[in-house]
Tab-separated table of C-alpha atoms in Angstrom:
chain	number	residue	atom	x	y	z
A	25	UNK	CA	150.656	-116.617	47.193
A	26	UNK	CA	147.606	-118.079	48.961
A	27	UNK	CA	145.941	-121.268	47.710
A	28	UNK	CA	142.739	-119.285	46.903
A	29	UNK	CA	144.804	-116.756	44.851
A	30	UNK	CA	146.413	-119.679	42.916
A	31	UNK	CA	143.065	-121.132	42.094
A	32	UNK	CA	141.679	-117.863	40.924
A	33	UNK	CA	142.804	-116.698	37.611
A	34	UNK	CA	142.722	-113.965	34.980
A	35	UNK	CA	142.815	-114.458	31.264
A	36	UNK	CA	145.706	-113.089	29.225
A	37	UNK	CA	146.123	-113.396	25.439
A	38	UNK	CA	149.151	-113.277	23.065
A	39	UNK	CA	149.655	-114.062	19.414
A	40	UNK	CA	149.516	-117.846	20.174
A	41	UNK	CA	146.281	-117.748	22.095
A	42	UNK	CA	144.996	-117.380	25.688
A	43	UNK	CA	146.056	-118.728	29.035
A	44	UNK	CA	144.877	-118.580	32.568
A	45	UNK	CA	147.273	-116.718	34.886
A	46	UNK	CA	147.007	-116.812	38.752
A	47	UNK	CA	145.200	-113.671	39.701
A	48	UNK	CA	147.888	-112.507	42.171
A	49	UNK	CA	150.795	-113.148	39.832
A	50	UNK	CA	152.575	-109.920	38.643
A	51	UNK	CA	153.922	-111.941	35.663
A	52	UNK	CA	151.762	-112.756	32.639
A	53	UNK	CA	151.202	-114.984	29.695
A	54	UNK	CA	154.750	-114.647	28.163
A	55	UNK	CA	156.350	-115.667	31.485
A	56	UNK	CA	153.838	-118.496	31.799
A	57	UNK	CA	154.845	-119.854	28.438
A	58	UNK	CA	158.469	-119.740	29.493
A	59	UNK	CA	157.688	-121.682	32.555
A	60	UNK	CA	156.193	-124.382	30.446
A	61	UNK	CA	158.926	-124.371	27.842
A	62	UNK	CA	162.077	-124.155	29.915
A	63	UNK	CA	161.833	-126.376	33.063
A	64	UNK	CA	165.596	-126.895	32.759
A	65	UNK	CA	167.640	-125.443	35.550
A	66	UNK	CA	164.806	-125.049	38.105
A	67	UNK	CA	166.568	-121.876	39.096
A	68	UNK	CA	164.684	-118.582	38.473
A	69	UNK	CA	166.530	-115.487	37.346
A	70	UNK	CA	165.720	-113.965	40.791
A	71	UNK	CA	168.685	-115.984	42.186
A	72	UNK	CA	170.826	-113.288	40.687
A	73	UNK	CA	169.652	-110.261	42.508
A	74	UNK	CA	171.740	-107.775	40.584
A	75	UNK	CA	170.416	-109.031	37.210
A	76	UNK	CA	166.859	-108.355	38.292
A	77	UNK	CA	167.818	-104.898	39.628
A	78	UNK	CA	169.637	-104.197	36.348
A	79	UNK	CA	166.601	-105.093	34.303
A	80	UNK	CA	164.492	-102.701	36.326
A	81	UNK	CA	167.230	-100.011	35.813
A	82	UNK	CA	167.080	-100.473	32.028
A	83	UNK	CA	163.179	-100.111	32.094
A	84	UNK	CA	163.402	-97.068	34.336
A	85	UNK	CA	165.988	-95.360	32.071
A	86	UNK	CA	163.895	-96.252	28.995
A	87	UNK	CA	160.670	-94.812	30.561
A	88	UNK	CA	162.532	-91.531	31.366
A	89	UNK	CA	164.022	-91.289	27.893
A	90	UNK	CA	160.785	-92.056	26.213
A	91	UNK	CA	159.040	-89.355	28.319
A	92	UNK	CA	161.823	-86.883	27.479
A	93	UNK	CA	161.609	-87.336	23.754
A	94	UNK	CA	157.881	-87.433	23.741
A	95	UNK	CA	157.142	-90.925	22.505
A	96	UNK	CA	155.495	-92.045	25.814
A	97	UNK	CA	152.711	-90.427	27.721
A	98	UNK	CA	154.107	-88.733	30.875
A	99	UNK	CA	151.643	-90.493	33.224
A	100	UNK	CA	152.538	-93.901	31.823
A	101	UNK	CA	156.240	-93.158	31.981
A	102	UNK	CA	156.032	-91.987	35.532
A	103	UNK	CA	154.115	-95.164	36.671
A	104	UNK	CA	156.740	-97.354	34.881
A	105	UNK	CA	159.466	-95.320	36.599
A	106	UNK	CA	157.970	-95.775	40.024
A	107	UNK	CA	157.289	-99.466	39.488
A	108	UNK	CA	160.890	-100.084	38.360
A	109	UNK	CA	162.235	-98.217	41.423
A	110	UNK	CA	160.415	-100.687	43.629
A	111	UNK	CA	162.201	-103.603	41.945
A	112	UNK	CA	165.579	-101.712	42.115
A	113	UNK	CA	164.867	-101.423	45.835
A	114	UNK	CA	164.534	-105.307	46.081
A	115	UNK	CA	160.779	-105.591	46.061
A	116	UNK	CA	158.894	-108.138	43.951
A	117	UNK	CA	161.947	-110.173	43.078
A	118	UNK	CA	159.946	-113.327	43.803
A	119	UNK	CA	157.998	-112.594	40.605
A	120	UNK	CA	160.946	-112.966	38.326
A	121	UNK	CA	160.405	-116.616	37.856
A	122	UNK	CA	161.585	-117.620	34.413
A	123	UNK	CA	164.594	-120.017	34.330
A	124	UNK	CA	168.040	-118.783	33.970
A	125	UNK	CA	168.545	-121.177	31.003
A	126	UNK	CA	166.110	-120.410	28.219
A	127	UNK	CA	165.864	-120.274	24.407
A	128	UNK	CA	165.011	-117.012	22.688
A	129	UNK	CA	168.179	-115.014	23.471
A	130	UNK	CA	166.656	-113.678	26.718
A	131	UNK	CA	163.244	-112.757	25.448
A	132	UNK	CA	161.527	-114.621	28.269
A	133	UNK	CA	163.597	-112.656	30.796
A	134	UNK	CA	162.782	-109.346	29.110
A	135	UNK	CA	159.025	-110.108	28.965
A	136	UNK	CA	159.101	-111.307	32.593
A	137	UNK	CA	160.499	-107.875	33.549
A	138	UNK	CA	157.994	-106.067	31.230
A	139	UNK	CA	155.024	-107.918	32.775
A	140	UNK	CA	156.048	-107.544	36.399
A	141	UNK	CA	156.876	-103.838	36.131
A	142	UNK	CA	153.674	-103.121	34.184
A	143	UNK	CA	151.492	-104.897	36.746
A	144	UNK	CA	153.152	-103.102	39.640
A	145	UNK	CA	152.601	-99.884	37.741
A	146	UNK	CA	148.852	-100.875	37.195
A	147	UNK	CA	148.424	-101.387	40.929
A	148	UNK	CA	150.094	-98.040	41.592
A	149	UNK	CA	147.416	-96.463	39.309
A	150	UNK	CA	144.625	-98.250	41.187
A	151	UNK	CA	144.088	-100.719	38.292
A	152	UNK	CA	143.749	-104.369	38.098
A	153	UNK	CA	146.692	-106.625	37.091
A	154	UNK	CA	146.345	-107.577	33.460
A	155	UNK	CA	144.573	-104.220	32.528
A	156	UNK	CA	146.894	-103.904	29.500
A	157	UNK	CA	144.565	-101.622	27.656
A	158	UNK	CA	145.587	-98.940	30.141
A	159	UNK	CA	149.289	-99.829	30.339
A	160	UNK	CA	150.903	-102.432	28.051
A	161	UNK	CA	154.013	-104.523	28.786
A	162	UNK	CA	155.006	-104.343	25.163
A	163	UNK	CA	153.757	-101.009	23.790
A	164	UNK	CA	154.559	-99.018	26.855
A	165	UNK	CA	157.067	-100.659	29.191
A	166	UNK	CA	159.061	-102.089	26.330
A	167	UNK	CA	158.759	-98.878	24.160
A	168	UNK	CA	161.790	-98.166	21.959
A	169	UNK	CA	163.372	-101.462	23.172
A	170	UNK	CA	164.078	-105.064	22.008
A	171	UNK	CA	165.282	-107.979	23.982
A	172	UNK	CA	168.442	-107.759	21.882
A	173	UNK	CA	169.525	-104.433	23.412
A	174	UNK	CA	167.699	-104.684	26.856
A	175	UNK	CA	169.034	-108.170	27.759
A	176	UNK	CA	172.789	-107.689	27.097
A	177	UNK	CA	172.755	-104.230	28.609
A	178	UNK	CA	170.986	-105.502	31.770
A	179	UNK	CA	173.453	-108.468	31.970
A	180	UNK	CA	176.512	-106.069	31.712
A	181	UNK	CA	175.047	-103.692	34.339
A	182	UNK	CA	174.185	-106.592	36.613
A	183	UNK	CA	177.588	-108.194	36.355
A	184	UNK	CA	179.204	-104.759	37.046
A	185	UNK	CA	177.118	-104.384	40.151
A	186	UNK	CA	177.703	-107.972	41.237
A	187	UNK	CA	181.426	-107.704	40.736
A	188	UNK	CA	181.725	-104.962	43.311
A	189	UNK	CA	180.694	-107.334	45.997
A	190	UNK	CA	183.167	-109.843	44.785
A	191	UNK	CA	186.011	-107.209	44.752
A	192	UNK	CA	185.160	-106.268	48.353
A	193	UNK	CA	185.407	-109.903	49.441
A	194	UNK	CA	188.651	-110.343	47.474
A	195	UNK	CA	190.229	-107.420	49.130
A	196	UNK	CA	189.178	-108.708	52.593
A	197	UNK	CA	190.850	-112.012	51.745
A	198	UNK	CA	193.946	-110.179	50.542
A	199	UNK	CA	194.135	-108.235	53.800
A	200	UNK	CA	193.634	-111.419	55.860
A	201	UNK	CA	196.759	-112.959	54.075
A	202	UNK	CA	198.675	-109.765	54.582
A	203	UNK	CA	197.786	-109.764	58.350
A	204	UNK	CA	199.187	-113.293	58.583
A	205	UNK	CA	202.293	-112.207	56.703
A	206	UNK	CA	202.968	-109.635	59.322
A	207	UNK	CA	202.207	-112.127	62.136
A	208	UNK	CA	204.595	-114.693	60.667
A	209	UNK	CA	207.392	-112.296	59.634
A	210	UNK	CA	210.003	-113.892	61.857
A	211	UNK	CA	209.031	-117.524	61.355
A	212	UNK	CA	211.819	-119.290	59.306
A	213	UNK	CA	210.950	-122.243	57.122
A	214	UNK	CA	212.383	-124.204	54.234
A	215	UNK	CA	211.290	-122.935	50.795
A	216	UNK	CA	210.605	-125.659	48.205
A	217	UNK	CA	210.915	-125.838	44.468
A	218	UNK	CA	209.550	-128.801	42.603
A	219	UNK	CA	208.517	-130.212	46.021
A	220	UNK	CA	212.171	-130.465	46.958
A	221	UNK	CA	213.956	-128.508	49.729
A	222	UNK	CA	215.353	-125.223	48.371
A	223	UNK	CA	216.557	-122.302	50.415
A	224	UNK	CA	215.130	-120.713	53.622
A	225	UNK	CA	212.489	-118.042	53.689
A	226	UNK	CA	209.986	-116.891	56.203
A	227	UNK	CA	206.414	-118.048	56.490
A	228	UNK	CA	205.522	-114.375	56.367
A	229	UNK	CA	207.122	-114.071	52.912
A	230	UNK	CA	205.063	-116.948	51.724
A	231	UNK	CA	201.805	-115.471	52.984
A	232	UNK	CA	202.742	-112.135	51.648
A	233	UNK	CA	203.073	-113.749	48.224
A	234	UNK	CA	199.522	-115.035	48.522
A	235	UNK	CA	198.336	-111.485	49.356
A	236	UNK	CA	200.282	-110.021	46.407
A	237	UNK	CA	198.854	-112.400	43.855
A	238	UNK	CA	195.332	-111.652	45.008
A	239	UNK	CA	195.998	-107.900	44.749
A	240	UNK	CA	197.102	-108.489	41.102
A	241	UNK	CA	193.851	-110.289	40.413
A	242	UNK	CA	191.838	-107.449	41.894
A	243	UNK	CA	193.443	-105.116	39.397
A	244	UNK	CA	192.865	-107.419	36.474
A	245	UNK	CA	189.161	-107.757	37.337
A	246	UNK	CA	188.842	-103.973	37.491
A	247	UNK	CA	190.411	-103.694	34.123
A	248	UNK	CA	188.062	-106.185	32.565
A	249	UNK	CA	185.075	-104.562	34.294
A	250	UNK	CA	185.329	-101.688	31.858
A	251	UNK	CA	184.705	-104.074	28.885
A	252	UNK	CA	181.216	-104.330	30.239
A	253	UNK	CA	180.500	-100.580	30.088
A	254	UNK	CA	179.859	-100.499	26.419
A	255	UNK	CA	176.089	-101.055	25.792
A	256	UNK	CA	173.857	-101.127	22.649
A	257	UNK	CA	170.722	-99.502	23.898
A	258	UNK	CA	168.701	-98.185	20.848
A	259	UNK	CA	169.902	-101.042	18.720
A	260	UNK	CA	166.559	-102.799	19.019
A	261	UNK	CA	166.452	-106.056	16.921
A	262	UNK	CA	169.802	-106.155	14.967
A	263	UNK	CA	171.490	-102.729	15.591
A	264	UNK	CA	169.673	-100.705	12.932
A	265	UNK	CA	167.503	-98.913	15.502
A	266	UNK	CA	164.251	-99.706	13.863
A	267	UNK	CA	161.136	-98.498	15.881
A	268	UNK	CA	163.282	-96.017	17.930
A	269	UNK	CA	163.341	-92.241	17.843
A	270	UNK	CA	166.708	-90.776	16.688
A	271	UNK	CA	167.222	-89.156	20.061
A	272	UNK	CA	166.432	-92.265	22.130
A	273	UNK	CA	169.879	-93.882	22.332
A	274	UNK	CA	171.608	-90.759	23.705
A	275	UNK	CA	168.750	-90.048	26.041
A	276	UNK	CA	168.556	-93.590	27.525
A	277	UNK	CA	172.342	-93.722	27.953
A	278	UNK	CA	172.330	-90.518	29.942
A	279	UNK	CA	169.635	-91.752	32.237
A	280	UNK	CA	171.270	-95.134	32.596
A	281	UNK	CA	174.503	-93.542	33.691
A	282	UNK	CA	172.675	-91.485	36.224
A	283	UNK	CA	170.674	-94.437	37.579
A	284	UNK	CA	173.478	-97.051	37.736
A	285	UNK	CA	176.453	-94.745	38.613
A	286	UNK	CA	178.496	-96.566	35.932
A	287	UNK	CA	180.547	-95.014	33.191
A	288	UNK	CA	178.555	-96.586	30.454
A	289	UNK	CA	179.050	-95.634	26.830
A	290	UNK	CA	177.137	-96.291	23.674
A	291	UNK	CA	178.811	-98.654	21.178
A	292	UNK	CA	179.969	-96.915	18.050
A	293	UNK	CA	178.680	-99.722	15.776
A	294	UNK	CA	175.325	-100.962	17.106
A	295	UNK	CA	175.144	-103.751	14.621
A	296	UNK	CA	178.535	-105.133	15.606
A	297	UNK	CA	177.794	-104.643	19.292
A	298	UNK	CA	174.469	-106.531	19.095
A	299	UNK	CA	176.096	-109.561	17.646
A	300	UNK	CA	179.416	-109.573	19.513
A	301	UNK	CA	179.736	-111.099	22.950
A	302	UNK	CA	183.613	-111.025	23.201
A	303	UNK	CA	183.366	-108.715	26.310
A	304	UNK	CA	181.726	-111.516	28.236
A	305	UNK	CA	184.526	-113.952	27.128
A	306	UNK	CA	187.185	-111.561	28.317
A	307	UNK	CA	185.527	-110.892	31.600
A	308	UNK	CA	184.882	-114.606	32.277
A	309	UNK	CA	188.542	-115.313	31.516
A	310	UNK	CA	189.636	-112.872	34.244
A	311	UNK	CA	187.387	-114.631	36.720
A	312	UNK	CA	188.849	-117.918	35.802
A	313	UNK	CA	192.336	-116.482	36.331
A	314	UNK	CA	191.365	-115.417	39.824
A	315	UNK	CA	189.753	-118.761	40.562
A	316	UNK	CA	192.774	-120.867	39.339
A	317	UNK	CA	195.258	-118.733	41.300
A	318	UNK	CA	193.080	-118.999	44.413
A	319	UNK	CA	192.963	-122.742	43.919
A	320	UNK	CA	196.707	-122.806	43.807
A	321	UNK	CA	196.928	-121.035	47.085
A	322	UNK	CA	194.522	-123.583	48.561
A	323	UNK	CA	196.631	-126.411	47.251
A	324	UNK	CA	199.625	-124.779	49.123
A	325	UNK	CA	197.625	-124.474	52.319
A	326	UNK	CA	196.649	-128.130	52.143
A	327	UNK	CA	200.251	-129.135	51.536
A	328	UNK	CA	201.659	-126.996	54.262
A	329	UNK	CA	199.192	-128.345	56.765
A	330	UNK	CA	199.443	-131.987	55.659
A	331	UNK	CA	199.968	-134.562	58.349
A	332	UNK	CA	199.837	-133.592	61.075
A	333	UNK	CA	202.446	-136.270	61.905
A	334	UNK	CA	203.411	-137.835	58.625
A	335	UNK	CA	203.167	-134.768	56.392
A	336	UNK	CA	204.802	-131.338	56.222
A	337	UNK	CA	202.898	-130.109	59.278
A	338	UNK	CA	204.221	-126.557	58.997
A	339	UNK	CA	200.925	-124.793	59.714
A	340	UNK	CA	197.659	-125.645	61.443
A	341	UNK	CA	194.351	-124.888	59.731
A	342	UNK	CA	191.387	-124.377	61.985
A	343	UNK	CA	189.509	-127.716	62.576
A	344	UNK	CA	186.102	-127.272	60.992
A	345	UNK	CA	184.640	-130.758	61.117
A	346	UNK	CA	185.513	-134.368	61.951
A	347	UNK	CA	187.254	-135.734	58.966
A	348	UNK	CA	186.300	-139.326	58.823
A	349	UNK	CA	183.535	-141.737	59.679
A	350	UNK	CA	185.980	-144.477	60.335
A	351	UNK	CA	189.302	-142.835	61.525
A	352	UNK	CA	188.895	-141.168	64.940
A	353	UNK	CA	190.549	-137.809	65.313
A	354	UNK	CA	191.147	-137.141	61.613
A	355	UNK	CA	190.589	-133.616	60.550
A	356	UNK	CA	190.512	-132.734	56.823
A	357	UNK	CA	191.233	-129.386	55.129
A	358	UNK	CA	187.629	-129.002	54.104
A	359	UNK	CA	187.609	-125.226	53.561
A	360	UNK	CA	190.518	-125.183	51.017
A	361	UNK	CA	188.938	-128.240	49.354
A	362	UNK	CA	185.623	-126.550	48.770
A	363	UNK	CA	187.418	-123.518	47.277
A	364	UNK	CA	189.315	-125.880	44.945
A	365	UNK	CA	185.969	-127.269	43.738
A	366	UNK	CA	184.540	-123.754	43.169
A	367	UNK	CA	187.673	-123.088	40.984
A	368	UNK	CA	186.979	-126.184	38.902
A	369	UNK	CA	183.346	-125.051	38.421
A	370	UNK	CA	184.548	-121.558	37.414
A	371	UNK	CA	186.870	-122.999	34.834
A	372	UNK	CA	184.094	-125.135	33.432
A	373	UNK	CA	181.760	-122.049	33.262
A	374	UNK	CA	184.492	-120.203	31.397
A	375	UNK	CA	184.585	-122.908	28.818
A	376	UNK	CA	180.798	-122.686	28.566
A	377	UNK	CA	180.998	-118.923	27.929
A	378	UNK	CA	183.672	-119.445	25.316
A	379	UNK	CA	181.607	-121.996	23.404
A	380	UNK	CA	178.518	-119.817	23.617
A	381	UNK	CA	180.365	-116.808	22.343
A	382	UNK	CA	181.619	-118.874	19.446
A	383	UNK	CA	178.118	-120.217	18.754
A	384	UNK	CA	176.557	-116.892	17.834
A	385	UNK	CA	175.373	-116.506	14.245
A	386	UNK	CA	174.888	-113.578	11.980
A	387	UNK	CA	173.289	-110.609	13.741
A	388	UNK	CA	172.614	-112.014	17.155
A	389	UNK	CA	174.004	-114.466	19.687
A	390	UNK	CA	171.103	-116.565	20.934
A	391	UNK	CA	173.123	-118.076	23.751
A	392	UNK	CA	173.584	-115.067	26.008
A	393	UNK	CA	171.290	-116.657	28.781
A	394	UNK	CA	173.841	-119.365	29.399
A	395	UNK	CA	176.682	-116.829	29.227
A	396	UNK	CA	174.913	-114.683	31.835
A	397	UNK	CA	174.117	-117.685	34.092
A	398	UNK	CA	177.673	-118.987	33.883
A	399	UNK	CA	179.313	-115.716	34.794
A	400	UNK	CA	176.759	-114.702	37.463
A	401	UNK	CA	177.164	-118.177	39.047
A	402	UNK	CA	180.962	-117.894	38.997
A	403	UNK	CA	180.895	-114.445	40.710
A	404	UNK	CA	178.400	-115.744	43.319
A	405	UNK	CA	180.310	-118.920	44.044
A	406	UNK	CA	183.706	-117.207	44.132
A	407	UNK	CA	182.423	-114.481	46.539
A	408	UNK	CA	181.037	-117.206	48.958
A	409	UNK	CA	184.205	-119.276	48.670
A	410	UNK	CA	186.472	-116.239	49.449
A	411	UNK	CA	184.260	-115.472	52.465
A	412	UNK	CA	184.443	-119.065	53.973
A	413	UNK	CA	188.150	-119.205	53.228
A	414	UNK	CA	188.847	-116.078	55.042
A	415	UNK	CA	186.502	-116.489	57.996
A	416	UNK	CA	186.727	-120.239	58.476
A	417	UNK	CA	190.405	-120.810	57.560
A	418	UNK	CA	193.032	-118.081	56.959
A	419	UNK	CA	192.222	-115.940	59.949
A	420	UNK	CA	192.761	-118.907	62.222
A	421	UNK	CA	195.940	-120.318	60.733
A	422	UNK	CA	198.801	-120.927	63.242
A	423	UNK	CA	202.407	-121.936	62.608
A	424	UNK	CA	204.187	-124.946	64.057
A	425	UNK	CA	207.233	-122.876	65.114
A	426	UNK	CA	209.209	-125.801	66.703
A	427	UNK	CA	208.771	-128.014	63.754
A	428	UNK	CA	209.679	-125.298	61.329
A	429	UNK	CA	212.765	-124.403	63.330
A	430	UNK	CA	213.954	-127.929	63.435
A	431	UNK	CA	213.558	-128.331	59.710
A	432	UNK	CA	215.426	-125.195	59.004
A	433	UNK	CA	218.216	-126.279	61.400
A	434	UNK	CA	218.594	-129.680	59.742
A	435	UNK	CA	218.122	-128.420	56.107
A	436	UNK	CA	221.248	-128.517	53.952
A	437	UNK	CA	219.597	-125.698	52.039
A	438	UNK	CA	220.832	-123.115	54.623
A	439	UNK	CA	224.416	-123.724	53.458
A	440	UNK	CA	223.492	-121.854	50.223
A	441	UNK	CA	223.656	-118.687	52.417
A	442	UNK	CA	227.267	-119.459	53.279
A	443	UNK	CA	228.636	-120.074	49.742
A	444	UNK	CA	229.798	-116.442	49.383
A	445	UNK	CA	232.122	-117.142	52.314
A	446	UNK	CA	233.223	-120.704	52.019
A	447	UNK	CA	232.801	-121.323	48.295
A	448	UNK	CA	230.508	-123.650	46.344
A	449	UNK	CA	232.784	-126.763	46.510
A	450	UNK	CA	233.283	-126.595	50.219
A	451	UNK	CA	229.542	-125.958	50.733
A	452	UNK	CA	228.608	-128.901	48.528
A	453	UNK	CA	230.958	-131.219	50.408
A	454	UNK	CA	229.534	-130.175	53.822
A	455	UNK	CA	225.976	-130.524	52.466
A	456	UNK	CA	226.681	-134.146	51.552
A	457	UNK	CA	228.095	-134.754	55.033
A	458	UNK	CA	225.058	-133.190	56.618
A	459	UNK	CA	222.700	-135.390	54.585
A	460	UNK	CA	224.610	-138.541	55.424
A	461	UNK	CA	224.977	-137.843	59.164
A	462	UNK	CA	221.920	-135.801	59.829
A	463	UNK	CA	224.074	-133.244	61.649
A	464	UNK	CA	223.481	-129.510	61.847
A	465	UNK	CA	225.063	-127.642	58.947
A	466	UNK	CA	226.231	-124.756	61.137
A	467	UNK	CA	228.089	-127.165	63.413
A	468	UNK	CA	229.910	-128.762	60.508
A	469	UNK	CA	231.036	-125.435	59.106
A	470	UNK	CA	232.533	-124.354	62.513
A	471	UNK	CA	234.163	-127.749	63.139
A	472	UNK	CA	235.731	-127.550	59.612
A	473	UNK	CA	237.268	-124.163	60.764
A	474	UNK	CA	235.779	-122.440	57.816
A	475	UNK	CA	233.936	-119.811	59.831
A	476	UNK	CA	233.589	-118.872	63.494
A	477	UNK	CA	230.426	-119.614	65.412
A	478	UNK	CA	229.722	-115.919	65.605
A	479	UNK	CA	230.033	-115.474	61.890
A	480	UNK	CA	227.931	-118.487	61.121
A	481	UNK	CA	225.175	-117.346	63.470
A	482	UNK	CA	225.165	-113.934	61.842
A	483	UNK	CA	224.891	-115.163	58.286
A	484	UNK	CA	222.268	-117.744	59.281
A	485	UNK	CA	219.987	-115.148	61.019
A	486	UNK	CA	216.382	-115.133	59.963
A	487	UNK	CA	216.728	-111.730	58.310
A	488	UNK	CA	219.733	-112.804	56.146
A	489	UNK	CA	218.336	-116.274	55.342
A	490	UNK	CA	215.149	-114.815	54.078
A	491	UNK	CA	216.839	-111.969	52.214
A	492	UNK	CA	215.287	-109.229	54.293
A	493	UNK	CA	218.778	-108.060	55.341
A	494	UNK	CA	221.591	-107.802	52.772
A	495	UNK	CA	225.100	-109.132	53.316
A	496	UNK	CA	227.176	-106.070	54.216
A	497	UNK	CA	230.620	-107.385	54.492
A	498	UNK	CA	232.304	-110.385	52.814
A	499	UNK	CA	234.536	-112.924	54.547
A	500	UNK	CA	237.264	-114.147	52.304
A	501	UNK	CA	236.088	-117.243	50.425
A	502	UNK	CA	237.796	-120.451	51.513
A	503	UNK	CA	239.463	-122.534	48.844
A	504	UNK	CA	237.666	-125.443	47.276
A	505	UNK	CA	240.160	-127.832	48.754
A	506	UNK	CA	239.400	-126.792	52.295
A	507	UNK	CA	236.906	-129.536	52.671
A	508	UNK	CA	237.180	-132.977	51.153
A	509	UNK	CA	234.731	-133.532	48.357
A	510	UNK	CA	234.156	-137.017	49.628
A	511	UNK	CA	232.866	-136.969	53.228
A	512	UNK	CA	234.061	-139.610	55.620
A	513	UNK	CA	231.675	-142.379	56.358
A	514	UNK	CA	229.415	-141.486	59.247
A	515	UNK	CA	229.537	-143.047	62.627
A	516	UNK	CA	226.760	-145.566	62.955
A	517	UNK	CA	225.796	-144.103	66.259
A	518	UNK	CA	225.187	-140.768	64.542
A	519	UNK	CA	222.959	-142.050	61.817
């Protein structure tokens, strides 16, 4: 907007009085009051593209329904329809300026949409902005509607649209982990439980587990998405449908389904649906689940890459930035770390949603703006976090094969694979010896005469250690007394 346009104004009037509005602004007096009243977040609703598009979809569907049932002049309805389509097509989003956090249960957002779409329509008709005698934001663009059905419906549609982009990124991340699982399918390592050495597995199995858990979250998010498909259009103020035509609800639902491509359905009890925000809580919870599980994966990546000399050092994460202003050469796992922080924020947002849902009173929940902001922010941050994790971390992970091989070779955990052949007591005795002397378990088993080198090598193959290949033939189990329970003291030269 030019400086000249900002200094030139038009006068608009509401029930509280008159205000001067910048002449080039598509928003009007109701938006101007919101800008004065709610300088809280300093983030306009336009930061959430799909929310703005969803608002326009609701206005477009309402215009078509009102025209169809004969409560709005066809010329006016068509102008509103055309103006809304421009917003759906990502134009004029900079005019959606009210803050994401606001009082009034979303009234400021609804009026911002009414004013912008009306003034776009006025221009399409060759009229001046603010010529509300010809086309009114309230009497025409908001016909048959209330904030209390428009706002929650738009939020649900916007979240459904926004979720699709998150699901696409989630699936790309799952596929990235799956590709690494295939790449690392033959890399043996020591599995761990309670941070202690357990039994062998492959690095591929570990990464396949990451892919599987993300796939499960994909399905949970899809399931909870359907909770958002129940809308309350036609409820108006509290669900009684006051000021609406009896045919409006079904007409607007039909048009909304066509415009959005979503399987929306009308709530069976509009009074209950207008006051209940439980769907948002369930949906937010599924986002939190995904975020927390993703954070756990990032914890594992940080542990596996720790070191590189004094930690586990099993894998290498791509070096993304110098890690210290004082320690030369230090590289930190900054990508998993930022994803961890996003998960913490999503968990906090979920608590905000929970408290806001609980805080509703009687026939309306006044706190839907913070619910909407919290969930939209969670989706946005998670989508971006998944993208940077995939592109800047997962796709570039490499294994430290020699280190992993050495740890498997010296791990007493591998003897677990031999217990079906030498017995638990003999295996325990040899495990103690291996721990005391640091010697290779396989060598100790062969030296004790419990199994031949060929048999040991076969049973300790990567496929059998990782469980990918089943044991097909059993060797007679050696008696428990074959190996002394108390290993001899190690030679000091061997320690």
